[in-house]
Coordinates of C-alpha atoms in Angstrom, one line a residue:
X1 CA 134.0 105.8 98.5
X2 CA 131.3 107.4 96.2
X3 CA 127.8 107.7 97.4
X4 CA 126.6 106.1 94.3
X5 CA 128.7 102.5 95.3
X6 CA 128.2 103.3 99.4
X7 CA 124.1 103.0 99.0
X8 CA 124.4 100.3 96.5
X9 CA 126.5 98.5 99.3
X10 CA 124.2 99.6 102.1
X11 CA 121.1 98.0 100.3
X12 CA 122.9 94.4 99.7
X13 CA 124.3 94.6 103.5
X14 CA 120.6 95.3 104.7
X15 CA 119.4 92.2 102.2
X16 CA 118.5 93.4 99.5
X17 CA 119.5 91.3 96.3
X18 CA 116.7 92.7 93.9
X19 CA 115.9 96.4 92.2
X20 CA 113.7 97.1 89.8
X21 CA 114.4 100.0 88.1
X22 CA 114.6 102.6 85.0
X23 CA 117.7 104.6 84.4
X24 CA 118.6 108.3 84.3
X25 CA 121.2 111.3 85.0
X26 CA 120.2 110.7 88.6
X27 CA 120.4 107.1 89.3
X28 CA 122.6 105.4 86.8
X29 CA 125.4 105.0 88.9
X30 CA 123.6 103.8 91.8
X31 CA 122.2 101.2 89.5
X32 CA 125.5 100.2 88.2
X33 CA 127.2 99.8 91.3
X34 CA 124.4 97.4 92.3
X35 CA 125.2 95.4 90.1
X36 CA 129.0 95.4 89.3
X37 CA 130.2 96.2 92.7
X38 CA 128.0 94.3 94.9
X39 CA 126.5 91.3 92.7
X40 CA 122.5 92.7 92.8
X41 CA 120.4 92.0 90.0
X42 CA 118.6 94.8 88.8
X43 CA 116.1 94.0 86.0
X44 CA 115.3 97.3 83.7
X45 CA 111.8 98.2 82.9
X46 CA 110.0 99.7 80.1
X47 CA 108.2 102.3 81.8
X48 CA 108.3 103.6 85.7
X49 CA 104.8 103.1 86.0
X50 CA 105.4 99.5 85.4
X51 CA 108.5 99.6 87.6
X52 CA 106.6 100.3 90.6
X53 CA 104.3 97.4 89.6
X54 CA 107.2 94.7 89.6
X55 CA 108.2 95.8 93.1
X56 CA 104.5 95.5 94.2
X57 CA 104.9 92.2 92.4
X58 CA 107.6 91.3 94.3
X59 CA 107.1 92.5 98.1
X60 CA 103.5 91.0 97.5
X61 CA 104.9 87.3 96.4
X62 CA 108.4 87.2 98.8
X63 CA 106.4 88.9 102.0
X64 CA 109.9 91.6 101.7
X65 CA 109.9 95.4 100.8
X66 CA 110.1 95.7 96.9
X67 CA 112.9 98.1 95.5
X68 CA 112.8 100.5 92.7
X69 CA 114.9 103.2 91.5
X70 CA 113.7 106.0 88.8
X71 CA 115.5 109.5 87.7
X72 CA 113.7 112.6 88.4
X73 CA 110.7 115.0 87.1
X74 CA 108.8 112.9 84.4
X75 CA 110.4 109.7 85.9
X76 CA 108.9 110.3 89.0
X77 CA 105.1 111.5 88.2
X78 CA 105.7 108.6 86.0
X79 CA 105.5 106.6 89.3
X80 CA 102.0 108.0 91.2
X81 CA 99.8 104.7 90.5
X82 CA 102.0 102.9 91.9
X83 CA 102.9 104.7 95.0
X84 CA 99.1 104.9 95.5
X85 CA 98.2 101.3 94.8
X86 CA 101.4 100.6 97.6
X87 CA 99.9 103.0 99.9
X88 CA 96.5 101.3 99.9
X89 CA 97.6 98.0 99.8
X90 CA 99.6 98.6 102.9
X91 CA 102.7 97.1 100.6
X92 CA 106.2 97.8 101.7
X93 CA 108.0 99.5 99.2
X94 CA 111.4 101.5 98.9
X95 CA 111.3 103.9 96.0
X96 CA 115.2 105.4 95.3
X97 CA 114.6 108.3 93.2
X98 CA 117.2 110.5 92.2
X99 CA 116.8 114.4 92.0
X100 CA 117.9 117.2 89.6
X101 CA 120.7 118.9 91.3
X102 CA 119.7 121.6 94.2
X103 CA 121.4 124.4 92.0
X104 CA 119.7 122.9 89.1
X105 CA 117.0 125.9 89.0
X106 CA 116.6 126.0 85.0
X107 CA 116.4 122.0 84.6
X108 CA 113.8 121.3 82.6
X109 CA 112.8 118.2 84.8
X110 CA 113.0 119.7 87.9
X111 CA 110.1 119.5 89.9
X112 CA 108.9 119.5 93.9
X113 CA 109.2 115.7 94.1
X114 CA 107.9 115.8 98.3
X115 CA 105.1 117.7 96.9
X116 CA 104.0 114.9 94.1
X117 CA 104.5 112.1 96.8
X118 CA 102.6 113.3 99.4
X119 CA 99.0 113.5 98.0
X120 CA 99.7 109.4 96.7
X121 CA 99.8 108.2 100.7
X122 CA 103.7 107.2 100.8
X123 CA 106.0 108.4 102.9
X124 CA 109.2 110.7 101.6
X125 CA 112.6 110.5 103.6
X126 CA 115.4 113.0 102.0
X127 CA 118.8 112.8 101.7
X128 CA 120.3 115.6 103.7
X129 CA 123.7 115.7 102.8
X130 CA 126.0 113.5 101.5
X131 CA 127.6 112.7 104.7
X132 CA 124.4 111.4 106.0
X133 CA 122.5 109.7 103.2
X134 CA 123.5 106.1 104.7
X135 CA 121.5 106.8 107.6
X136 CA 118.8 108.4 105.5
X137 CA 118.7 105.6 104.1
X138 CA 118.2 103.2 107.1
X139 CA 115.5 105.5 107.9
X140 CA 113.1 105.2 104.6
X141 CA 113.6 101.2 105.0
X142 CA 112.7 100.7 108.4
X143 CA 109.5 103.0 107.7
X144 CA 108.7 101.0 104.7
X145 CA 108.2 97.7 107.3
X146 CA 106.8 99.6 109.9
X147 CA 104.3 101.6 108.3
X148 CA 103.8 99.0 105.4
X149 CA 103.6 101.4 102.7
X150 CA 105.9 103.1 100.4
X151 CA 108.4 105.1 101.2
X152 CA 110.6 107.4 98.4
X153 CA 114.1 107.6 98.8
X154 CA 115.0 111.1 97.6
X155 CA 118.7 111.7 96.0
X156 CA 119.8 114.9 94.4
X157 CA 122.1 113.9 91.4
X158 CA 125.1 115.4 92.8
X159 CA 125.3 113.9 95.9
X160 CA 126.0 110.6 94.2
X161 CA 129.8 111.3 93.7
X162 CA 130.5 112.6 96.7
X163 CA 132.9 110.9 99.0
X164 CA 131.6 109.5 101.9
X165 CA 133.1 106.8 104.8
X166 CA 130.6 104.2 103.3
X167 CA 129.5 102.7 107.1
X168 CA 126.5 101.0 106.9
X169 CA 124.0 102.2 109.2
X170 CA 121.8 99.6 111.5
X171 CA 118.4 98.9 110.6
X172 CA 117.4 97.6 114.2
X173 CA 114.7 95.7 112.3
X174 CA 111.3 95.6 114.6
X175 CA 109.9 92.0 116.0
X176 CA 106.8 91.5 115.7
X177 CA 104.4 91.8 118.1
X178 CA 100.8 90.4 118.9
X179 CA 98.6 92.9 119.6
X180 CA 95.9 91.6 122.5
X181 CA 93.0 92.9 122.7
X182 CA 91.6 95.4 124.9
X183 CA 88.9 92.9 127.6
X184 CA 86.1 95.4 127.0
X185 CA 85.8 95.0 123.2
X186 CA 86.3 91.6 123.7
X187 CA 83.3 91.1 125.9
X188 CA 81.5 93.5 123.5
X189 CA 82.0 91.0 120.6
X190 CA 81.2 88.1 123.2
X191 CA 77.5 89.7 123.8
X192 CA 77.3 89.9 119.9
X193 CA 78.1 86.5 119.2
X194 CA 75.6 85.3 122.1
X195 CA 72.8 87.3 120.5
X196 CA 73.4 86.1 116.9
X197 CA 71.9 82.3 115.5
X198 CA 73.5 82.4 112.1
X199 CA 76.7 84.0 112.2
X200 CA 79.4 84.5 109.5
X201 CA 83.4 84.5 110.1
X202 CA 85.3 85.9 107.3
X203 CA 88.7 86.3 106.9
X204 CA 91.1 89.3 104.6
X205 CA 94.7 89.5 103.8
X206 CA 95.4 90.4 107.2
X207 CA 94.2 87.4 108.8
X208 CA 96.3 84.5 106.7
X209 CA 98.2 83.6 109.3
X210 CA 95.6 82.8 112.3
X211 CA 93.7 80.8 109.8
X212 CA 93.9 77.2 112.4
X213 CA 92.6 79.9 115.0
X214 CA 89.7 81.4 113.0
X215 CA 89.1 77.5 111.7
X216 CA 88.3 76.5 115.4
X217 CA 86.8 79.8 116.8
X218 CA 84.0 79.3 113.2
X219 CA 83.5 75.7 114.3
X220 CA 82.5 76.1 117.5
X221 CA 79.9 78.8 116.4
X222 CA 78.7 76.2 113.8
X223 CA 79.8 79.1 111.2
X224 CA 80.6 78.8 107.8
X225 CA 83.8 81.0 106.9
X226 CA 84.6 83.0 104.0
X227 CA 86.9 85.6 103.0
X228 CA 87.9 88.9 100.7
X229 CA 89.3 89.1 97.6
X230 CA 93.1 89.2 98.7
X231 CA 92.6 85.9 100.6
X232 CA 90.9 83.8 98.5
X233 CA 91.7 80.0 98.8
X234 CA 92.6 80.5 102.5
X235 CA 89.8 78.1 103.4
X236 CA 90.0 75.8 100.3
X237 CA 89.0 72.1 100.7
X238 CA 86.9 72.9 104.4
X239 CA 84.0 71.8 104.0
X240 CA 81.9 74.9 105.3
X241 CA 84.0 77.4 103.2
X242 CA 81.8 80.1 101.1
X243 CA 84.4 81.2 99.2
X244 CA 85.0 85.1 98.6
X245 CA 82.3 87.4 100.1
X246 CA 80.7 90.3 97.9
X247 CA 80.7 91.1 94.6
X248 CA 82.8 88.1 93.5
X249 CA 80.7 85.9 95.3
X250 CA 79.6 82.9 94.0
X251 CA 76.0 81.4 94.7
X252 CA 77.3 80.2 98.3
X253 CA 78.9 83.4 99.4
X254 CA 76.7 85.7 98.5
X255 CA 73.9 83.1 100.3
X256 CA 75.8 83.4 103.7
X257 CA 76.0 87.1 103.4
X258 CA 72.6 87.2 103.5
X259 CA 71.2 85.4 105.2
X260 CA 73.5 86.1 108.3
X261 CA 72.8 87.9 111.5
X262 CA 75.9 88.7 112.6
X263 CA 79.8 88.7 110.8
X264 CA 83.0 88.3 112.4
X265 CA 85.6 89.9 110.3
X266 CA 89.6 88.9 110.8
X267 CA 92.1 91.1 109.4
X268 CA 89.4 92.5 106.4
X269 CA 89.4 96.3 105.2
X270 CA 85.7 95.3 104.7
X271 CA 85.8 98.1 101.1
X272 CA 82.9 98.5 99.0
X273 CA 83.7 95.3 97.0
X274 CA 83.5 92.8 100.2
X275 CA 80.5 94.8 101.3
X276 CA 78.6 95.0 98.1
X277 CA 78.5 98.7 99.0
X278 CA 77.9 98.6 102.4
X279 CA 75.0 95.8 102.4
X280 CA 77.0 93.3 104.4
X281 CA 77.3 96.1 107.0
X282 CA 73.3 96.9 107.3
X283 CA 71.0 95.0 109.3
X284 CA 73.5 92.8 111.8
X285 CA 76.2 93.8 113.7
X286 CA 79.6 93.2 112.3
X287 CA 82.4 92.6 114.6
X288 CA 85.7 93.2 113.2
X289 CA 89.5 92.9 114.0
X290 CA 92.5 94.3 112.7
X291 CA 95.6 95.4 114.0
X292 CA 94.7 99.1 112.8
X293 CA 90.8 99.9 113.4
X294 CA 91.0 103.3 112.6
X295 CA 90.8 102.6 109.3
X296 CA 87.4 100.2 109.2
X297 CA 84.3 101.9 107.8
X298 CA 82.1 103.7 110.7
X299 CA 79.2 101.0 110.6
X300 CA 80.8 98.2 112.2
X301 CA 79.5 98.1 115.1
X302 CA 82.1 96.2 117.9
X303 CA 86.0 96.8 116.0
X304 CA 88.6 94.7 118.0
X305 CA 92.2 96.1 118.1
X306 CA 94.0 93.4 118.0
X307 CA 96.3 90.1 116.3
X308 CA 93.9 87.9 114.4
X309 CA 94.9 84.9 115.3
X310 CA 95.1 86.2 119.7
X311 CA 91.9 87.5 119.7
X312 CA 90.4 84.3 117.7
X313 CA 91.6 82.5 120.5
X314 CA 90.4 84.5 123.1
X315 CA 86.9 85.1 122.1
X316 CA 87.3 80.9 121.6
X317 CA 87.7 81.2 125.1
X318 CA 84.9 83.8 126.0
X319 CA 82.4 81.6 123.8
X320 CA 83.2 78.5 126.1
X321 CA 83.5 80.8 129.5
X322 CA 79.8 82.0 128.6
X323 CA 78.4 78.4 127.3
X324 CA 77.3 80.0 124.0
X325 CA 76.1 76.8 122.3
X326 CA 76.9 76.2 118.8
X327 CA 74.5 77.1 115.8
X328 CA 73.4 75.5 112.7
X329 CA 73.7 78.0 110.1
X330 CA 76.2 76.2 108.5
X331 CA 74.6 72.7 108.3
X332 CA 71.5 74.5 107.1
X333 CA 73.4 76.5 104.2
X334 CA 75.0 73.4 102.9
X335 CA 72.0 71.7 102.4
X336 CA 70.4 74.4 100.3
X337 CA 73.3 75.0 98.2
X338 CA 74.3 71.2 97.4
X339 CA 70.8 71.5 95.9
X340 CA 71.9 74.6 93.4
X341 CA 73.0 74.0 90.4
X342 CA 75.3 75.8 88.1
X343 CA 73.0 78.2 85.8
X344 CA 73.6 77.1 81.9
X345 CA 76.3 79.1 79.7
X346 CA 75.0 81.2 76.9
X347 CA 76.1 80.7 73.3
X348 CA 78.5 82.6 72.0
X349 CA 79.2 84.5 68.8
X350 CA 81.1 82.4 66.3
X351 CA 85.0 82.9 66.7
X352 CA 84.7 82.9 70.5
X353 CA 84.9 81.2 73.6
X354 CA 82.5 81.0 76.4
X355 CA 84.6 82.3 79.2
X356 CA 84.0 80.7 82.1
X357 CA 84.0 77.1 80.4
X358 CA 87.5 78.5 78.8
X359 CA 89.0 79.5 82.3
X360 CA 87.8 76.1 84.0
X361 CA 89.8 74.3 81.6
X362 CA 92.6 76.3 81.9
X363 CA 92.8 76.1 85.5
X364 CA 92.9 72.2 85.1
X365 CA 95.4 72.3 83.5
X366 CA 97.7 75.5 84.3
X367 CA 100.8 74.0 86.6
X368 CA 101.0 74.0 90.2
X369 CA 101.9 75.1 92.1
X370 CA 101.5 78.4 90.7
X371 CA 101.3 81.9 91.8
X372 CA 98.5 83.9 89.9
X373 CA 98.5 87.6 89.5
X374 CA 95.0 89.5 87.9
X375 CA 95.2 93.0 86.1
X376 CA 91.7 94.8 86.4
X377 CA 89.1 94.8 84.6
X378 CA 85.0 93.3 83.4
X379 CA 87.0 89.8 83.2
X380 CA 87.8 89.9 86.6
X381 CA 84.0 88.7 87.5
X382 CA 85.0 85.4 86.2
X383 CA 89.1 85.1 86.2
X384 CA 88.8 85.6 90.3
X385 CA 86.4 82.4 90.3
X386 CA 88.1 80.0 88.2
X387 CA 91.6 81.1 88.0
X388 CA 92.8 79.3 91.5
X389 CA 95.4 78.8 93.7
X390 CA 96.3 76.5 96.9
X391 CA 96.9 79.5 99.2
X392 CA 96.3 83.2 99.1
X393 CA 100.1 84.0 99.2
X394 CA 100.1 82.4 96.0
X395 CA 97.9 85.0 94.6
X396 CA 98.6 88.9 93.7
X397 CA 96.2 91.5 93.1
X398 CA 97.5 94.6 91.9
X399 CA 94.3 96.6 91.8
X400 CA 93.8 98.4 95.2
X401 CA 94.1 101.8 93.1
X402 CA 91.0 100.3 90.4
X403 CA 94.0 100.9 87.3
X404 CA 94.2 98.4 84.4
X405 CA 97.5 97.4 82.8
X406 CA 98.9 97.1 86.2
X407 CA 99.1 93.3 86.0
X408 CA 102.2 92.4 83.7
X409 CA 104.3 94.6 85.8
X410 CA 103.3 92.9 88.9
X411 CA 103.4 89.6 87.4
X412 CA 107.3 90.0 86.4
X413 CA 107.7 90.7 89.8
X414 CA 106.7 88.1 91.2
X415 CA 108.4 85.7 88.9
X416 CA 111.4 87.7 90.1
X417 CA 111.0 87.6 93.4
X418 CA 109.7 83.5 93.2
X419 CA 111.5 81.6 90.3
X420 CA 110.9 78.6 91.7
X421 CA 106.8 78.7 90.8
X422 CA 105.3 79.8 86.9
X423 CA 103.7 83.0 87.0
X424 CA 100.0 83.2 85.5
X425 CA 99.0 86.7 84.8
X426 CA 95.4 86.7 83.7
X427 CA 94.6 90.0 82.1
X428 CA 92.0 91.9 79.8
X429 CA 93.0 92.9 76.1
X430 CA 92.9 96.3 77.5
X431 CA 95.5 96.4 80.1
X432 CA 97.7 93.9 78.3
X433 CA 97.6 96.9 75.9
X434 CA 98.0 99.1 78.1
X435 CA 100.7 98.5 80.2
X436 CA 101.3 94.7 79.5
X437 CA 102.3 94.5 75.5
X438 CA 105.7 96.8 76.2
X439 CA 106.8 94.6 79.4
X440 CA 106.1 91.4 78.1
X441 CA 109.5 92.2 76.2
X442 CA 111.0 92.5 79.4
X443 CA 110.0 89.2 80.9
X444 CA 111.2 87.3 77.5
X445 CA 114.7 89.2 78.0
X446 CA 115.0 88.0 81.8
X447 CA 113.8 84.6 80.5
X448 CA 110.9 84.3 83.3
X449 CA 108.5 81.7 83.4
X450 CA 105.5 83.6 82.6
X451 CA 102.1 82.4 81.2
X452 CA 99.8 85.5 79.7
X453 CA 95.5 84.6 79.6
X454 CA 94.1 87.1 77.5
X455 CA 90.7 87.5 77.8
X456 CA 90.0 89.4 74.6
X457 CA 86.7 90.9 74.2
X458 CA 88.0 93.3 71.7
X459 CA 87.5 96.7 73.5
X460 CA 87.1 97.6 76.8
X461 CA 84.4 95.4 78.5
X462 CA 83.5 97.6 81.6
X463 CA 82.9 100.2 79.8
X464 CA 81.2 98.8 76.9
X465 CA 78.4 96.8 79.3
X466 CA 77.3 100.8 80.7
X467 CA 76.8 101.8 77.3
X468 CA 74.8 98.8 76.3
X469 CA 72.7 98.7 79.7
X470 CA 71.6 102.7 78.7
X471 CA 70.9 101.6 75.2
X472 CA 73.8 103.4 74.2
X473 CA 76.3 102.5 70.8
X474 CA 79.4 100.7 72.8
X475 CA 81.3 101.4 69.3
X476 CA 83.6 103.4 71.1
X477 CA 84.4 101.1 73.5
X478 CA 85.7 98.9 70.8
X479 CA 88.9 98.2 69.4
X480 CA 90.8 96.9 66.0
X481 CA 93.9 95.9 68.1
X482 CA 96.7 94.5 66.5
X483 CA 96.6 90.3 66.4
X484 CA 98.3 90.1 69.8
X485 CA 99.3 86.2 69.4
X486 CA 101.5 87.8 66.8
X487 CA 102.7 90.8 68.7
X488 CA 103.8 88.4 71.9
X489 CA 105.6 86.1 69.1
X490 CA 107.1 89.4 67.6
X491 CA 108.6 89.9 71.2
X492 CA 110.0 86.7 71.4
X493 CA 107.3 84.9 73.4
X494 CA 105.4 81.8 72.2
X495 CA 101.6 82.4 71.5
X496 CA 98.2 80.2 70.7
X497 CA 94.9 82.2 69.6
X498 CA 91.7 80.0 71.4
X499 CA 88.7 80.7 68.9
X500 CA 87.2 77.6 69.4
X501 CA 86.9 75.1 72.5
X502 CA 89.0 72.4 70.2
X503 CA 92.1 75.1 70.6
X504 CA 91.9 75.1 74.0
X505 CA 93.6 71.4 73.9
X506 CA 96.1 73.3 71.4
X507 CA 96.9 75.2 74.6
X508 CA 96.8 72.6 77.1
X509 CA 99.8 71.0 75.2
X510 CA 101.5 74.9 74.9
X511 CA 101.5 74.8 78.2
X512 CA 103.1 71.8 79.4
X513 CA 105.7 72.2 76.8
X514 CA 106.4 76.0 77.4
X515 CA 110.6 76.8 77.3
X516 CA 109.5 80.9 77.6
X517 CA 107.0 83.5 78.5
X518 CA 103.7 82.3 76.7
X519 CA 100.4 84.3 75.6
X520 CA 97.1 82.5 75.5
X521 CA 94.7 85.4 73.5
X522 CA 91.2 83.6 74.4
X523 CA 88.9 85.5 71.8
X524 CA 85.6 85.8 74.6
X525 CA 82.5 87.4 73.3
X526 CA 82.0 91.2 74.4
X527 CA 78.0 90.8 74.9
X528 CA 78.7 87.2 77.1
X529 CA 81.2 88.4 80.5
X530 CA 79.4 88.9 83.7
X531 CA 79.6 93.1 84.4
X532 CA 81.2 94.5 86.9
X533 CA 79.5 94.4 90.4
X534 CA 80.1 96.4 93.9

């Protein structure tokens, strides 16, 4: 058979039923065959960059390696943000991209595609020759799940329609393991936990799955627990849970972070953001534990290579051996926070909404369950707060590379990849510009269930809050966008404008009687969103 229709066959026999993709010379046929030979669905984006974004989307919300497919030269630079943002995410991605023809010398698209993807942090496999591109194949997948990052496919154009047996190659797919940890760093973060009287146990991404372990390990310390960005919720409803630690914190987070005196850190890349720039690693020790330590910043002072939820249970099991009694740091912190308040709103300018009251009605009455994705920007500082979910896996954050306009694409992703829950993308006015206004098209032609919060301070927020803090004019930072209740409705979406706290039942009623994708343009007030903080 054809190559084209033999890696199109390979991909549905190794389980994959979903690409995301945009067409050219080099991967059309590919593409098709998916489709028409095998049964895939591919859905077609506007724009690689946002390609990449609905397979981050996807691997992010299914916990399996998102698929692309893009043509060469422009296609492929198109394709950098995401490859980074899959790189530092640690995201398991397979990127098929096809190349100009190795004789193609004078092609005006013809570029060194190894030497754009390496600088990004993916991984590049090639196909050799014809003859052997199956097992190339079988190669860049497996890497893509045991390096967890992304991995380019490479596929000069003319190999596609050569003839080739068609055999599937194995993919001997890895078990996992549970990494124990080594007994000398473990005793190391035994003599810190001894020491400490008010310790903090935090949990990231990587620690989702021990969270019964980490649960017993903090109450037995007497520890309140809180977590990173990427795994907020995990500890929603316990009653000593701080909620995200750093510069999302709320009143009760960013209390526990100071006040500790020690931090014990599960599966948590502990970046600038969870550390408010390092703070959070100054003045205790911080024991953390990953899987890969190598990559934790230099200042914590016992790492632990190791499975979150093993070692958990083993320093459980140290803390006992060594009659460490347990503290009250917890007790304590409760009691001085149940007698906080929540600080008043400001009033707004006339034709706008305070935001935070805005987003804490929406979240009442937004459907769950629900899986929540966040573009980037100065919103963020309240979205991330009030914008909830029951479970981190239910949330997807598509901004480990800092890019706006990254959101829509991940968010049609995820509705891809899970139909069976609505898709809340909550987004600036900038990046729904950006990269959000041309996809949206795409999400009304695959008839997703998709609901759009624009936060719409009429410019660029982060940007516009640096000007003003340096008594700087912020004009520039301003725009006259279209009316984008109109341009979603142009698309073929459904739309409501929130001006007013009256409109906001306007929505609530949009909402619940949605039949496809729907934007909510909440008209916030520039001088009135809490700025961006490290």
């Amino acid at each position: 058979m054809k190559l084209h229709l033999a890696l199109a066959r390979s991909l549905r026999q190794y389980g994959v039923d979903t690409m995301f993709g945009l067409m050219g010379d080099a991967n059309m046929f590919m593409a098709h065959s998916f489709v028409h030979d095998t049964g895939g669905r591919y859905v077609a984006g506007v724009h690689e960059s946002t390609v990449m974004f609905m397979a981050v989307g996807f691997a992010e919300r299914t916990g399996l390696p998102g698929v692309a497919t893009v043509t060469h030269g422009p296609a492929l630079t198109n394709t950098v943000t995401g490859l980074v943002e899959g790189a530092r995410g640690r995201i398991p991605l397979l990127l098929i991209a096809g190349d100009t023809a190795t004789t193609a010398r004078a092609n005006v698209q013809d570029i060194d595609h190894r030497s754009v993807v390496r600088p990004t942090g993916a991984g590049f496999e090639q196909a050799r020759t014809p003859q052997t591109a199956i097992g190339d194949l079988a190669i860049a997948i497996r890497r893509t799940m045991l390096e967890r990052r992304p991995v380019v496919f490479n596929v000069p154009s003319e190999f596609m329609w050569a003839e080739v047996d068609g055999e599937a190659v194995e993919l001997r797919r890895p078990a996992r393991q549970a990494v124990r940890p080594d007994p000398d760093a473990l005793r190391a973060a035994a003599r810190a936990i001894r020491a400490a009287r008010r310790p903090l146990v935090l949990a990231g991404r990587g620690a989702v799955a021990a969270r019964d372990e980490i649960l017993r390990l903090a109450d037995r310390l007497g520890a309140p627990v809180g977590t990173t960005l990427k795994a907020k919720e995990l500890f929603r409803d316990e009653p000593h849970d701080v909620g995200i630690i750093g510069g999302l914190a709320e009143p009760a987070g960013r209390a526990a972070a100071e006040q500790a005196d020690l931090v014990v850190a599960f599966g948590a890349g502990l970046n600038s953001y969870t550390t408010r720039r390092g703070s959070l690693l100054t003045g205790r020790p911080v024991i953390a534990v990953d899987v890969r330590p190598e990559g934790l910043p230099a200042e914590v002072a016992v790492p632990v290579a190791g499975d979150a939820a093993a070692v958990a249970g083993e320093l459980l099991a140290a803390v006992d051996e060594f009659e460490i009694p347990a503290g009250r740091f917890r007790e304590n912190l409760a009691d001085e926070l149940a007698r906080a308040g929540r600080a008043p709103r400001p009033r707004t300018a006339s034709g706008t909404v305070d935001i935070e009251t805005a987003l804490l009605k929406l979240d009442s009455v937004l459907p769950a369950p629900r899986t929540v994705v966040s573009d980037g920007g100065r919103f963020m500082m309240e979205s991330l707060r009030h914008i909830r979910v029951h479970h981190p896996a239910q949330f997807v954050w598509a901004g480990n590379f800092g890019s706006i306009g990254t959101g829509m694409g991940a968010a049609i992703g995820a509705a891809v990849g899970r139909p069976d829950h609505p898709v809340v993308l909550v987004s600036g006015d900038g990046g729904f510009m950006h990269g959000g206004a041309a996809e949206f098209a795409t999400a009304v032609r695959e008839g997703l269930d998709l609901i759009v919060i624009i936060c719409n301070d009429g410019g660029y927020g982060a940007e516009h809050v640096q000007f003003v803090e340096r008594g700087l004019d912020p004009a520039m930072s301003l725009f006259a966008w279209p009316d984008l209740a109109r341009v979603a409705e142009a698309m073929g979406g459904d739309a409501i404008t929130v001006r007013h706290l009256d409109d906001l039942e306007v929505a609530a009623k949009a909402i619940d009687r949605r039949t496809r994708p729907l934007v909510i343009d909440l008209r916030v007030d520039v001088d009135h969103i809490t700025g961006m903080q490290h």
